[in-house]
Amino acid sequence: MPSRAFELLWTTASVPKSGQRADENEDACAANPTAGRFAVADGASEGWRSGPWARHLATAFAKAPPDPASYPAWLASTRLEFPNGQPEALSWYAEEKQAQGAFATLLGVAFRESANGGGAAWKAVAVGDSCVFQVRDGAIVTAFPIDSPGRFSNQPPLVSSTGNGPEPDWFAGRAEIGDEFFLLTDGLAEWFLRESVGGRSAVERLNEHLDNPAAAAFRAWIHDLRQSHALRDDDSTAVRVRLEHARRVETPS
Amino acid sequence: MPYSAEITRANPAGILILIDQSGSMGQPFAGQADKRKADGVADAVNRLIQNLVLKSAKATGVRDYFHVGVIGYGAELAAGLGGSIPDDVMQPISKVADKPLRIETRSKLVDNGKGELVPQPIRFPVWFDATAAGKTPMAGVFEVAEQVLKRFIKSHPGSFPPTVLNLTDGRPSDANPLPIVERVHDLATADGNVLVFNLLISTEPTPPVFFPADESKFEDTYQKLLFRMSSELPPKLADAAKSDGYKLGAGARGLVLNADLTSVVRFLDIGTRVTTGMR
């Protein structure tokens, strides 16, 4: 791996919807910081094994991200590698539900060294309403694939584990040292866009809680947002990636 | 904002279906001689329950996003999913899922990949069997519904307001149901008032009327009564109807008149579209 001018520092936090255990959380995130890849996926409540499918999708992106030309083949092989559920005798609904498959959003971001020097080039793929926000000096400079809080719906496009799904959206951009990227599942993404208009910056508040080393603190904050109806009661996941100068490692010549 | 509560296991959505089982339901749909009204309605209700189970079924078990109840009214008033009225009419969907009366094998037409439709066997769980005898005690069934809903609301005060779907082919034989239905309209959770939607199956092959916003064009006083018995569609359901291609006036009611079999299915579908907000 050639040395890069930048380093990617990342952190994540996730809280399941009220009354659910951590293992019932159907949001997933995956990271491969060495290769510069990060993904979140949000398993649909109605799907059969949406949580495992979301984890599988996010992990597949972190392992080997697709580009627009390779996406259909990438999805086909990702589906093939998704382990089948239990083969034993199933109830009538388990049988039908398993045939319908699992569904999840996907938001993947990949960084690479910019040929122009200094910063990074980045690209993103999105199916559904999980979002990435590029923030510079506390202000949102890129919002993808949704840029307005009014555009979230209850029926986002989803990647299916069985059938052909919708075409993804793609984005490519440049990043500078000091830029922050927030990958958020829909509830938090909607909150982030809404709260970024005037008032105390959403970036500042999200950073404050992501930086709090006590795991319970993030959970408590999400709980408070739900109680005040600022955030809808859904699985909520955030990943933050910061571009920093690479620490120089002296190598003997 | 009312009618915006998320549907969760802590705040499940209540759906109560009232089914006319009077003798006339044993007659075929107008213009569809091969299908008895009672059978068409039973099929549509069984399919609705099946869809609610499928929405809630996870590999880890069926989640109680919904509580469902059915009350038949005809020769008698009876809880359609087992249990007795009014105490356990509403059943959590996980309990319903595992207790169909039987699972039939039916066939459905599917594309074989060559553009041809071929029959394929499907499993069709049946919870509710068609019955057609006696009169139409509609005022009586709403009195029971009132008790059932009070009980549900007491246990789930923060839920999306329960929805009542009344399917009938005739006029009440016992009393004017409007005063009782108005009491039902007044019941509320923290998220809004109970929703009452009505569907009148046609006796003649006339085109159905979906979600009218104005009763002044109705010549029939019974149609006006049903209009007044029906709640305004909340935004979530009005949007669902619009996205299905219905043109809605301001204040459109959850009412379908001159319904044929297809309208029964669409009424149940749109009337329960609250279910898209599950979390």
CSV table of N, CA and C in Angstrom, one decimal, chain A residues 170-221:
chain,number,residue,atom,x,y,z
A,170,TRP,N,-25.0,7.7,-7.8
A,170,TRP,CA,-23.5,7.8,-7.7
A,170,TRP,C,-23.1,9.2,-7.5
A,171,PHE,N,-22.0,9.4,-6.8
A,171,PHE,CA,-21.5,10.8,-6.5
A,171,PHE,C,-20.0,10.7,-6.5
A,172,ALA,N,-19.3,11.7,-7.1
A,172,ALA,CA,-17.8,11.7,-6.9
A,172,ALA,C,-17.4,13.2,-6.6
A,173,GLY,N,-16.5,13.3,-5.7
A,173,GLY,CA,-16.1,14.7,-5.3
A,173,GLY,C,-14.7,14.7,-4.8
A,174,ARG,N,-14.3,15.9,-4.3
A,174,ARG,CA,-12.9,16.0,-3.7
A,174,ARG,C,-13.0,16.4,-2.3
A,175,ALA,N,-12.0,16.0,-1.5
A,175,ALA,CA,-12.0,16.4,-0.1
A,175,ALA,C,-10.7,16.9,0.3
A,176,GLU,N,-10.7,17.8,1.3
A,176,GLU,CA,-9.5,18.4,1.8
A,176,GLU,C,-9.2,18.0,3.2
A,177,ILE,N,-7.9,18.1,3.6
A,177,ILE,CA,-7.5,17.8,4.9
A,177,ILE,C,-8.4,18.6,5.9
A,178,GLY,N,-8.9,18.0,6.9
A,178,GLY,CA,-9.8,18.7,7.8
A,178,GLY,C,-11.3,18.5,7.6
A,179,ASP,N,-11.6,18.0,6.4
A,179,ASP,CA,-13.0,17.7,6.1
A,179,ASP,C,-13.5,16.5,7.0
A,180,GLU,N,-14.8,16.6,7.3
A,180,GLU,CA,-15.5,15.5,8.0
A,180,GLU,C,-16.6,15.0,7.2
A,181,PHE,N,-16.8,13.6,7.2
A,181,PHE,CA,-17.9,13.0,6.5
A,181,PHE,C,-18.7,12.3,7.5
A,182,PHE,N,-20.0,12.5,7.5
A,182,PHE,CA,-21.0,11.8,8.3
A,182,PHE,C,-21.8,10.9,7.5
A,183,LEU,N,-21.8,9.6,7.8
A,183,LEU,CA,-22.7,8.6,7.1
A,183,LEU,C,-23.8,8.3,8.1
A,184,LEU,N,-25.0,8.6,7.8
A,184,LEU,CA,-26.1,8.6,8.7
A,184,LEU,C,-27.3,7.8,8.1
A,185,THR,N,-27.9,6.9,8.9
A,185,THR,CA,-29.2,6.3,8.5
A,185,THR,C,-30.3,7.3,8.6
A,186,ASP,N,-31.5,7.0,8.0
A,186,ASP,CA,-32.4,8.0,7.6
A,186,ASP,C,-32.9,8.9,8.8
A,187,GLY,N,-33.2,8.4,9.9
A,187,GLY,CA,-33.8,9.2,11.0
A,187,GLY,C,-32.8,10.3,11.4
A,188,LEU,N,-31.5,9.9,11.6
A,188,LEU,CA,-30.5,10.9,12.0
A,188,LEU,C,-30.2,11.8,10.8
A,189,ALA,N,-30.2,11.3,9.6
A,189,ALA,CA,-29.9,12.1,8.4
A,189,ALA,C,-31.0,13.2,8.3
A,190,GLU,N,-32.2,12.9,8.5
A,190,GLU,CA,-33.3,13.9,8.4
A,190,GLU,C,-33.1,14.9,9.5
A,191,TRP,N,-32.8,14.5,10.7
A,191,TRP,CA,-32.6,15.4,11.8
A,191,TRP,C,-31.4,16.3,11.5
A,192,PHE,N,-30.3,15.8,10.9
A,192,PHE,CA,-29.1,16.5,10.6
A,192,PHE,C,-29.4,17.6,9.6
A,193,LEU,N,-30.2,17.3,8.6
A,193,LEU,CA,-30.5,18.3,7.6
A,193,LEU,C,-31.4,19.4,8.2
A,194,ARG,N,-32.4,19.0,9.0
A,194,ARG,CA,-33.3,19.9,9.5
A,194,ARG,C,-32.7,20.9,10.5
A,195,GLU,N,-31.8,20.3,11.4
A,195,GLU,CA,-31.2,21.1,12.4
A,195,GLU,C,-30.0,21.9,11.9
A,196,SER,N,-29.6,21.7,10.7
A,196,SER,CA,-28.4,22.4,10.2
A,196,SER,C,-28.9,23.8,9.7
A,197,VAL,N,-30.2,24.0,9.6
A,197,VAL,CA,-30.7,25.3,9.1
A,197,VAL,C,-30.8,26.2,10.4
A,198,GLY,N,-29.9,27.1,10.5
A,198,GLY,CA,-30.0,28.1,11.7
A,198,GLY,C,-29.8,27.4,13.0
A,199,GLY,N,-29.7,28.2,14.0
A,199,GLY,CA,-29.6,27.7,15.4
A,199,GLY,C,-28.2,27.0,15.6
A,200,ARG,N,-28.1,26.3,16.7
A,200,ARG,CA,-26.9,25.6,17.0
A,200,ARG,C,-26.6,24.5,16.1
A,201,SER,N,-25.5,24.5,15.5
A,201,SER,CA,-25.2,23.6,14.4
A,201,SER,C,-25.4,22.1,14.8
A,202,ALA,N,-26.0,21.3,13.9
A,202,ALA,CA,-26.1,19.9,14.1
A,202,ALA,C,-24.8,19.2,14.1
A,203,VAL,N,-23.8,19.7,13.3
A,203,VAL,CA,-22.5,19.2,13.3
A,203,VAL,C,-21.9,19.2,14.7
A,204,GLU,N,-22.0,20.3,15.3
A,204,GLU,CA,-21.4,20.5,16.6
A,204,GLU,C,-22.0,19.5,17.6
A,205,ARG,N,-23.3,19.4,17.6
A,205,ARG,CA,-24.0,18.5,18.5
A,205,ARG,C,-23.7,17.1,18.3
A,206,LEU,N,-23.7,16.7,17.0
A,206,LEU,CA,-23.3,15.3,16.7
A,206,LEU,C,-21.9,15.0,17.1
A,207,ASN,N,-21.0,15.9,16.8
A,207,ASN,CA,-19.6,15.7,17.2
A,207,ASN,C,-19.4,15.6,18.7
A,208,GLU,N,-20.1,16.4,19.4
A,208,GLU,CA,-20.0,16.4,20.9
A,208,GLU,C,-20.4,15.0,21.4
A,209,HIS,N,-21.4,14.4,20.8
A,209,HIS,CA,-21.9,13.1,21.4
A,209,HIS,C,-21.1,11.9,20.8
A,210,LEU,N,-20.6,12.1,19.6
A,210,LEU,CA,-19.7,11.0,19.1
A,210,LEU,C,-18.3,11.0,19.8
A,211,ASP,N,-17.9,12.2,20.3
A,211,ASP,CA,-16.6,12.3,21.0
A,211,ASP,C,-16.7,11.9,22.4
A,212,ASN,N,-17.9,11.8,22.9
A,212,ASN,CA,-18.1,11.4,24.3
A,212,ASN,C,-17.7,9.9,24.5
A,213,PRO,N,-16.7,9.6,25.2
A,213,PRO,CA,-16.2,8.2,25.3
A,213,PRO,C,-17.2,7.2,26.0
A,214,ALA,N,-18.1,7.7,26.7
A,214,ALA,CA,-19.1,6.8,27.4
A,214,ALA,C,-20.2,6.4,26.4
A,215,ALA,N,-20.2,5.1,26.2
A,215,ALA,CA,-21.2,4.5,25.2
A,215,ALA,C,-22.6,4.9,25.5
A,216,ALA,N,-22.9,5.0,26.8
A,216,ALA,CA,-24.3,5.3,27.2
A,216,ALA,C,-24.7,6.7,26.9
A,217,ALA,N,-23.7,7.6,26.7
A,217,ALA,CA,-24.0,9.0,26.5
A,217,ALA,C,-24.7,9.2,25.1
A,218,PHE,N,-24.2,8.5,24.1
A,218,PHE,CA,-24.8,8.7,22.8
A,218,PHE,C,-26.3,8.1,22.8
A,219,ARG,N,-26.4,7.0,23.5
A,219,ARG,CA,-27.7,6.4,23.6
A,219,ARG,C,-28.7,7.3,24.3
A,220,ALA,N,-28.2,8.0,25.4
A,220,ALA,CA,-29.1,8.9,26.2
A,220,ALA,C,-29.5,10.1,25.3
A,221,TRP,N,-28.5,10.6,24.5
A,221,TRP,CA,-28.8,11.7,23.7
A,221,TRP,C,-29.9,11.4,22.6
